[in-house]
PDB file of C-alpha atoms in Angstrom:
ATOM      1  CA  MET Z 541     -17.886  83.482 -14.675  1.00 38.00           C
ATOM      2  CA  PRO Z 542     -16.073  80.406 -13.362  1.00 42.00           C
ATOM      3  CA  VAL Z 543     -17.057  79.067  -9.976  1.00 42.00           C
ATOM      4  CA  GLU Z 544     -14.776  80.479  -7.311  1.00 42.00           C
ATOM      5  CA  THR Z 545     -13.059  77.815  -5.220  1.00 41.00           C
ATOM      6  CA  ASN Z 546     -10.744  77.682  -2.253  1.00 42.00           C
ATOM      7  CA  ALA Z 547      -7.222  76.585  -3.121  1.00 44.00           C
ATOM      8  CA  SER Z 548      -7.380  73.860  -0.471  1.00 43.00           C
ATOM      9  CA  SER Z 549     -10.680  72.274  -1.536  1.00 48.00           C
ATOM     10  CA  ALA Z 550     -13.276  71.978  -4.261  1.00 55.00           C
ATOM     11  CA  GLU Z 551     -15.868  73.797  -2.125  1.00 58.00           C
ATOM     12  CA  PRO Z 552     -17.252  76.994  -3.645  1.00 66.00           C
ATOM     13  CA  SER Z 553     -16.382  80.303  -1.999  1.00 73.00           C
ATOM     14  CA  GLY Z 554     -17.440  83.933  -2.267  1.00 91.00           C
ATOM     15  CA  ARG Z 555     -20.363  84.613  -4.606  1.00 93.00           C
ATOM     16  CA  ALA Z 556     -20.615  80.962  -5.691  1.00 92.00           C
ATOM     17  CA  LEU Z 557     -20.970  79.901  -2.052  1.00 92.00           C
ATOM     18  CA  ARG Z 558     -23.668  82.508  -1.424  1.00 94.00           C
ATOM     19  CA  ILE Z 559     -25.545  81.193  -4.473  1.00 93.00           C
ATOM     20  CA  ALA Z 560     -25.099  77.568  -3.381  1.00 92.00           C
ATOM     21  CA  THR Z 561     -26.232  78.256   0.203  1.00 94.00           C
ATOM     22  CA  ARG Z 562     -28.701  81.009  -0.723  1.00 95.00           C
ATOM     23  CA  SER Z 563     -27.526  83.077   2.208  1.00 95.00           C
ATOM     24  CA  ARG Z 564     -25.760  86.363   2.913  1.00 96.00           C
ATOM     25  CA  ALA Z 565     -22.214  86.470   4.227  1.00 95.00           C
ATOM     26  CA  ASP Z 566     -22.146  86.454   8.029  1.00 93.00           C
ATOM     27  CA  ASN Z 567     -19.675  89.334   8.177  1.00 95.00           C
ATOM     28  CA  TRP Z 568     -21.838  91.777   6.176  1.00 96.00           C
ATOM     29  CA  LYS Z 569     -23.069  94.373   8.663  1.00 95.00           C
ATOM     30  CA  LYS Z 570     -25.064  96.557   6.240  1.00 97.00           C
ATOM     31  CA  PRO Z 571     -28.530  95.463   5.145  1.00 97.00           C
ATOM     32  CA  PRO Z 572     -29.045  94.731   1.441  1.00 98.00           C
ATOM     33  CA  ARG Z 573     -30.474  97.260  -0.994  1.00 98.00           C
ATOM     34  CA  ARG Z 574     -33.782  97.090  -2.869  1.00 98.00           C
ATOM     35  CA  ILE Z 575     -35.106  98.747  -6.009  1.00 98.00           C
ATOM     36  CA  GLU Z 576     -38.449 100.521  -5.798  1.00 97.00           C
ATOM     37  CA  LYS Z 577     -40.158  99.208  -8.945  1.00 95.00           C
ATOM     38  CA  SER Z 578     -42.589 102.114  -9.220  1.00 96.00           C
ATOM     39  CA  GLU Z 579     -39.668 104.575  -9.438  1.00 97.00           C
ATOM     40  CA  CYS Z 580     -37.250 102.506 -11.571  1.00 97.00           C
ATOM     41  CA  ILE Z 581     -36.827 103.375 -15.256  1.00 96.00           C
ATOM     42  CA  THR Z 582     -35.123 100.023 -16.036  1.00 95.00           C
ATOM     43  CA  CYS Z 583     -31.968 101.644 -17.403  1.00 95.00           C
ATOM     44  CA  ASP Z 584     -29.755  98.820 -15.985  1.00 95.00           C
ATOM     45  CA  THR Z 585     -27.155 101.319 -14.753  1.00 97.00           C
ATOM     46  CA  CYS Z 586     -27.300  99.684 -11.320  1.00 97.00           C
ATOM     47  CA  LEU Z 587     -26.780  96.232 -12.832  1.00 96.00           C
ATOM     48  CA  ARG Z 588     -23.655  97.405 -14.649  1.00 97.00           C
ATOM     49  CA  SER Z 589     -22.288  99.156 -11.552  1.00 97.00           C
ATOM     50  CA  CYS Z 590     -22.726  96.238  -9.126  1.00 97.00           C
ATOM     51  CA  PRO Z 591     -19.246  94.840  -8.351  1.00 97.00           C
ATOM     52  CA  ALA Z 592     -18.684  91.420  -9.953  1.00 94.00           C
ATOM     53  CA  GLU Z 593     -17.814  89.812  -6.614  1.00 94.00           C
ATOM     54  CA  PHE Z 594     -21.417  90.456  -5.556  1.00 96.00           C
ATOM     55  CA  GLY Z 595     -23.318  90.290  -8.856  1.00 95.00           C
ATOM     56  CA  ALA Z 596     -26.514  90.970  -6.926  1.00 97.00           C
ATOM     57  CA  ILE Z 597     -28.598  92.749  -9.566  1.00 97.00           C
ATOM     58  CA  PHE Z 598     -30.572  90.970 -12.277  1.00 95.00           C
ATOM     59  CA  ASP Z 599     -33.130  91.705 -14.961  1.00 91.00           C
ATOM     60  CA  ARG Z 600     -36.400  89.889 -14.285  1.00 88.00           C
ATOM     61  CA  GLY Z 601     -38.696  90.586 -17.172  1.00 84.00           C
ATOM     62  CA  LEU Z 602     -39.564  94.270 -17.052  1.00 89.00           C
ATOM     63  CA  ASP Z 603     -38.097  94.686 -13.564  1.00 92.00           C
ATOM     64  CA  VAL Z 604     -34.566  95.028 -12.277  1.00 95.00           C
ATOM     65  CA  VAL Z 605     -34.130  93.326  -8.903  1.00 96.00           C
ATOM     66  CA  ILE Z 606     -31.488  93.099  -6.205  1.00 98.00           C
ATOM     67  CA  ILE Z 607     -30.986  89.651  -4.679  1.00 97.00           C
ATOM     68  CA  PRO Z 608     -30.566  90.382  -0.958  1.00 98.00           C
ATOM     69  CA  GLU Z 609     -28.508  87.244  -0.306  1.00 97.00           C
ATOM     70  CA  LEU Z 610     -25.906  88.471  -2.828  1.00 97.00           C
ATOM     71  CA  CYS Z 611     -26.011  92.178  -1.893  1.00 98.00           C
ATOM     72  CA  SER Z 612     -23.389  93.385   0.592  1.00 97.00           C
ATOM     73  CA  GLY Z 613     -25.151  96.713   1.068  1.00 97.00           C
ATOM     74  CA  CYS Z 614     -22.349  98.668  -0.626  1.00 97.00           C
ATOM     75  CA  PRO Z 615     -23.467 101.937  -2.264  1.00 97.00           C
ATOM     76  CA  SER Z 616     -22.153 101.310  -5.808  1.00 98.00           C
ATOM     77  CA  CYS Z 617     -25.584 100.984  -7.407  1.00 98.00           C
ATOM     78  CA  VAL Z 618     -27.060 103.838  -5.371  1.00 98.00           C
ATOM     79  CA  LEU Z 619     -24.339 106.224  -6.521  1.00 98.00           C
ATOM     80  CA  GLU Z 620     -25.003 105.417 -10.200  1.00 97.00           C
ATOM     81  CA  CYS Z 621     -28.826 105.319 -10.223  1.00 98.00           C
ATOM     82  CA  PRO Z 622     -30.095 108.327 -12.218  1.00 98.00           C
ATOM     83  CA  VAL Z 623     -33.533 108.333 -10.518  1.00 98.00           C
ATOM     84  CA  ASP Z 624     -32.553 107.482  -6.917  1.00 98.00           C
ATOM     85  CA  CYS Z 625     -34.866 104.464  -6.661  1.00 98.00           C
ATOM     86  CA  ILE Z 626     -32.536 102.210  -4.618  1.00 98.00           C
ATOM     87  CA  TYR Z 627     -33.075 102.019  -0.877  1.00 98.00           C
ATOM     88  CA  VAL Z 628     -31.766 100.171   2.177  1.00 98.00           C
ATOM     89  CA  ASP Z 629     -33.913  97.075   2.759  1.00 97.00           C
ATOM     90  CA  GLU Z 630     -33.944  96.487   6.527  1.00 96.00           C
ATOM     91  CA  ASP Z 631     -36.920  94.099   6.226  1.00 96.00           C
ATOM     92  CA  TRP Z 632     -35.731  91.988   3.283  1.00 97.00           C
ATOM     93  CA  THR Z 633     -37.230  88.585   2.613  1.00 96.00           C
ATOM     94  CA  PRO Z 634     -35.539  85.521   1.112  1.00 96.00           C
ATOM     95  CA  THR Z 635     -35.413  85.312  -2.671  1.00 96.00           C
ATOM     96  CA  ASP Z 636     -38.044  83.084  -4.292  1.00 93.00           C
ATOM     97  CA  GLU Z 637     -37.174  79.747  -5.896  1.00 92.00           C
ATOM     98  CA  SER Z 638     -37.847  80.840  -9.480  1.00 90.00           C
ATOM     99  CA  MET Z 639     -35.310  83.660  -9.196  1.00 93.00           C
ATOM    100  CA  TRP Z 640     -32.682  81.291  -7.735  1.00 94.00           C
ATOM    101  CA  ASN Z 641     -33.223  78.999 -10.736  1.00 89.00           C
ATOM    102  CA  HIS Z 642     -32.576  81.985 -13.020  1.00 85.00           C
ATOM    103  CA  ILE Z 643     -29.417  82.900 -11.082  1.00 87.00           C
ATOM    104  CA  GLU Z 644     -28.080  79.334 -11.213  1.00 82.00           C
ATOM    105  CA  LEU Z 645     -28.721  79.106 -14.963  1.00 75.00           C
ATOM    106  CA  THR Z 646     -26.982  82.455 -15.486  1.00 71.00           C
ATOM    107  CA  ALA Z 647     -23.990  81.360 -13.403  1.00 66.00           C
ATOM    108  CA  GLU Z 648     -23.697  78.035 -15.257  1.00 58.00           C
ATOM    109  CA  GLY Z 649     -23.970  79.674 -18.668  1.00 47.00           C
ATOM    110  CA  ALA Z 650     -21.100  82.022 -17.874  1.00 49.00           C
ATOM    111  CA  ALA Z 651     -18.776  79.241 -16.766  1.00 46.00           C
TER     112      ALA Z 651
END
């Protein structure tokens, strides 16, 4: 996926900006979602249903995870999950450095 840019500058925007700043969009009112690992069957249906402009769901080894800084809180993944293991995450914590490195490598490889 190419890096999104504003027409007036070379600064990243949208998903690329959220990755660069490692922060959620200020205008998102809904909390992010989270996947309960003990209930997840790792079918990746949520990953495939996450809208590309968010791209918040990733495989991490045997787990599928939602990156809260990229998740708008929309229900797309929840509606597709066959085992209902995706919940609102009111008390989310920032994503760890190793996962950000994975996200950046994935974003660069798709460019």
